[in-house]
Amino acid sequence: MNAQQDEPPAPALVELHVTGGPTALLHAVVRDSTMLLPLGAVANVLEILTDSTVPGVRWEGRVEPEHIRLLASTAEHLLCRERRVWALSAEDASWQDGQLFVSLPALARLLDVTLDIDWTELAVVMRPTDGLPAVRPAGPRRHHEIHPGRAR
């Protein structure tokens, strides 16, 4: 076991700024100089669907309507976005109270974004975000407005 795994992660409250989208206050954990964000909570903010979570094992989700499959498996030590696969090290992931927390580099790969951290403000900025459901412009309205008819 390495030194990072011996030290318990410290809790932190972090503001996530999604460029062109929502801002959210998230409970994060910090281990040494590595910040880890809760994957399920980030997915919720971004309107990414969580398909399943098996605590201590994996998190699975998808970006709709493109059906982009996302997977973070601590049991198999891998991170997947569709057909792209990366190693997920113990330093990049930690389970806390049934939630998977992942490092900013791992989260950036999974979501295909860039994440910048401001340690003084405990803020994380996500960009570019145009491919994420929470930032896309609303599609055509499904409900039609009813206009009063003119008297004939």
CSV table of C-alpha atoms in Angstrom, one decimal:
chain,number,residue,atom,x,y,z
A,1,MET,CA,0.0,0.0,0.0
A,2,ASN,CA,1.4,3.4,-0.9
A,3,ALA,CA,1.5,6.5,1.3
A,4,GLN,CA,-1.5,8.1,-0.5
A,5,GLN,CA,-3.7,5.1,0.4
A,6,ASP,CA,-2.6,5.2,4.0
A,7,GLU,CA,-3.9,8.8,4.5
A,8,PRO,CA,-7.6,9.2,4.6
A,9,PRO,CA,-9.1,11.7,2.2
A,10,ALA,CA,-10.1,15.0,3.8
A,11,PRO,CA,-13.5,16.4,3.0
A,12,ALA,CA,-13.9,19.7,1.1
A,13,LEU,CA,-16.7,21.8,-0.2
A,14,VAL,CA,-16.1,22.7,-3.8
A,15,GLU,CA,-17.9,24.9,-6.3
A,16,LEU,CA,-18.2,23.4,-9.8
A,17,HIS,CA,-18.7,25.9,-12.6
A,18,VAL,CA,-19.9,24.4,-15.8
A,19,THR,CA,-19.1,26.8,-18.6
A,20,GLY,CA,-22.3,27.9,-20.2
A,21,GLY,CA,-24.3,25.8,-17.7
A,22,PRO,CA,-25.0,25.3,-14.0
A,23,THR,CA,-22.9,25.9,-11.0
A,24,ALA,CA,-23.1,23.5,-8.1
A,25,LEU,CA,-21.6,23.1,-4.6
A,26,LEU,CA,-20.3,19.6,-4.2
A,27,HIS,CA,-18.8,17.6,-1.3
A,28,ALA,CA,-15.4,16.5,-2.6
A,29,VAL,CA,-12.4,14.8,-1.0
A,30,VAL,CA,-8.8,15.8,-1.1
A,31,ARG,CA,-5.9,13.4,-0.8
A,32,ASP,CA,-2.5,15.0,-0.7
A,33,SER,CA,-2.7,17.5,-3.6
A,34,THR,CA,-5.3,15.5,-5.5
A,35,MET,CA,-9.0,16.6,-5.5
A,36,LEU,CA,-11.6,13.9,-6.2
A,37,LEU,CA,-15.2,14.8,-7.1
A,38,PRO,CA,-18.3,12.6,-6.6
A,39,LEU,CA,-19.0,11.1,-10.0
A,40,GLY,CA,-22.7,10.5,-9.4
A,41,ALA,CA,-23.3,14.1,-8.2
A,42,VAL,CA,-21.3,15.5,-11.1
A,43,ALA,CA,-23.3,13.4,-13.5
A,44,ASN,CA,-26.5,14.7,-11.9
A,45,VAL,CA,-25.4,18.3,-12.4
A,46,LEU,CA,-24.6,17.6,-16.0
A,47,GLU,CA,-27.9,15.7,-16.6
A,48,ILE,CA,-25.9,12.5,-17.4
A,49,LEU,CA,-28.0,9.5,-16.7
A,50,THR,CA,-26.7,7.1,-14.0
A,51,ASP,CA,-27.5,3.5,-15.1
A,52,SER,CA,-26.1,1.7,-12.1
A,53,THR,CA,-23.8,2.1,-9.1
A,54,VAL,CA,-22.3,-0.9,-7.4
A,55,PRO,CA,-20.6,0.6,-4.3
A,56,GLY,CA,-16.9,-0.5,-4.1
A,57,VAL,CA,-17.1,-1.9,-7.7
A,58,ARG,CA,-18.3,0.4,-10.5
A,59,TRP,CA,-20.4,3.3,-11.7
A,60,GLU,CA,-22.1,3.3,-15.1
A,61,GLY,CA,-23.9,6.1,-16.9
A,62,ARG,CA,-24.7,7.5,-20.3
A,63,VAL,CA,-25.0,10.7,-22.2
A,64,GLU,CA,-28.2,11.1,-24.1
A,65,PRO,CA,-29.4,11.4,-26.8
A,66,GLU,CA,-26.1,10.1,-28.3
A,67,HIS,CA,-26.1,7.0,-26.1
A,68,ILE,CA,-22.5,7.6,-25.0
A,69,ARG,CA,-21.7,4.9,-22.5
A,70,LEU,CA,-19.5,5.8,-19.5
A,71,LEU,CA,-17.9,3.4,-17.0
A,72,ALA,CA,-15.7,3.8,-14.0
A,73,SER,CA,-14.7,0.4,-12.5
A,74,THR,CA,-12.5,0.3,-9.5
A,75,ALA,CA,-12.7,-3.5,-9.5
A,76,GLU,CA,-11.2,-3.7,-13.0
A,77,HIS,CA,-9.2,-0.5,-12.6
A,78,LEU,CA,-10.5,1.1,-15.8
A,79,LEU,CA,-12.3,4.1,-17.1
A,80,CYS,CA,-14.3,3.9,-20.3
A,81,ARG,CA,-16.0,6.4,-22.6
A,82,GLU,CA,-17.6,4.4,-25.5
A,83,ARG,CA,-14.6,2.5,-27.0
A,84,ARG,CA,-11.9,4.6,-25.3
A,85,VAL,CA,-10.4,2.9,-22.3
A,86,TRP,CA,-7.9,4.2,-19.7
A,87,ALA,CA,-6.4,2.8,-16.5
A,88,LEU,CA,-8.0,3.9,-13.3
A,89,SER,CA,-5.5,3.8,-10.5
A,90,ALA,CA,-6.2,3.7,-6.8
A,91,GLU,CA,-5.0,7.3,-6.6
A,92,ASP,CA,-7.6,8.4,-9.1
A,93,ALA,CA,-10.6,6.8,-7.3
A,94,SER,CA,-12.0,6.4,-3.8
A,95,TRP,CA,-15.3,5.1,-2.5
A,96,GLN,CA,-16.8,7.1,0.4
A,97,ASP,CA,-20.2,6.2,1.8
A,98,GLY,CA,-21.3,4.3,-1.3
A,99,GLN,CA,-20.2,7.1,-3.7
A,100,LEU,CA,-17.4,6.9,-6.2
A,101,PHE,CA,-15.1,9.9,-6.0
A,102,VAL,CA,-12.7,10.4,-9.0
A,103,SER,CA,-9.7,12.6,-9.6
A,104,LEU,CA,-10.0,15.6,-11.9
A,105,PRO,CA,-7.8,14.1,-14.6
A,106,ALA,CA,-9.9,10.9,-14.6
A,107,LEU,CA,-13.1,12.9,-14.6
A,108,ALA,CA,-11.9,15.0,-17.5
A,109,ARG,CA,-11.0,11.9,-19.6
A,110,LEU,CA,-14.4,10.3,-18.9
A,111,LEU,CA,-16.4,13.5,-19.7
A,112,ASP,CA,-14.1,14.7,-22.6
A,113,VAL,CA,-13.7,18.1,-20.9
A,114,THR,CA,-11.0,20.2,-19.3
A,115,LEU,CA,-11.1,20.8,-15.6
A,116,ASP,CA,-9.2,23.7,-14.0
A,117,ILE,CA,-9.0,24.1,-10.3
A,118,ASP,CA,-8.5,27.2,-8.2
A,119,TRP,CA,-7.2,26.0,-4.9
A,120,THR,CA,-7.6,29.4,-3.2
A,121,GLU,CA,-11.3,29.5,-3.9
A,122,LEU,CA,-11.9,25.7,-3.9
A,123,ALA,CA,-13.5,26.1,-7.3
A,124,VAL,CA,-13.4,23.8,-10.4
A,125,VAL,CA,-14.2,25.2,-13.9
A,126,MET,CA,-15.3,22.7,-16.6
A,127,ARG,CA,-14.9,23.5,-20.3
A,128,PRO,CA,-15.7,23.0,-23.2
A,129,THR,CA,-19.1,21.8,-22.3
A,130,ASP,CA,-21.2,22.1,-25.4
A,131,GLY,CA,-21.6,18.3,-25.7
A,132,LEU,CA,-23.1,17.9,-22.3
A,133,PRO,CA,-26.9,17.7,-21.7
A,134,ALA,CA,-27.0,20.4,-19.0
A,135,VAL,CA,-25.5,23.0,-21.4
A,136,ARG,CA,-27.2,22.2,-24.7
A,137,PRO,CA,-29.8,24.6,-25.9
A,138,ALA,CA,-33.4,23.4,-25.4
A,139,GLY,CA,-34.7,21.5,-28.4
A,140,PRO,CA,-38.0,22.3,-30.1
A,141,ARG,CA,-40.8,22.8,-27.7
A,142,ARG,CA,-43.1,19.8,-27.4
A,143,HIS,CA,-46.0,21.8,-26.1
A,144,HIS,CA,-47.6,24.3,-28.5
A,145,GLU,CA,-48.8,27.6,-27.3
A,146,ILE,CA,-52.5,28.1,-27.6
A,147,HIS,CA,-53.3,31.4,-29.3
A,148,PRO,CA,-56.8,32.8,-29.0
A,149,GLY,CA,-58.6,32.5,-32.4
A,150,ARG,CA,-59.9,35.6,-34.2
A,151,ALA,CA,-63.6,36.1,-34.5
A,152,ARG,CA,-64.7,35.5,-38.1
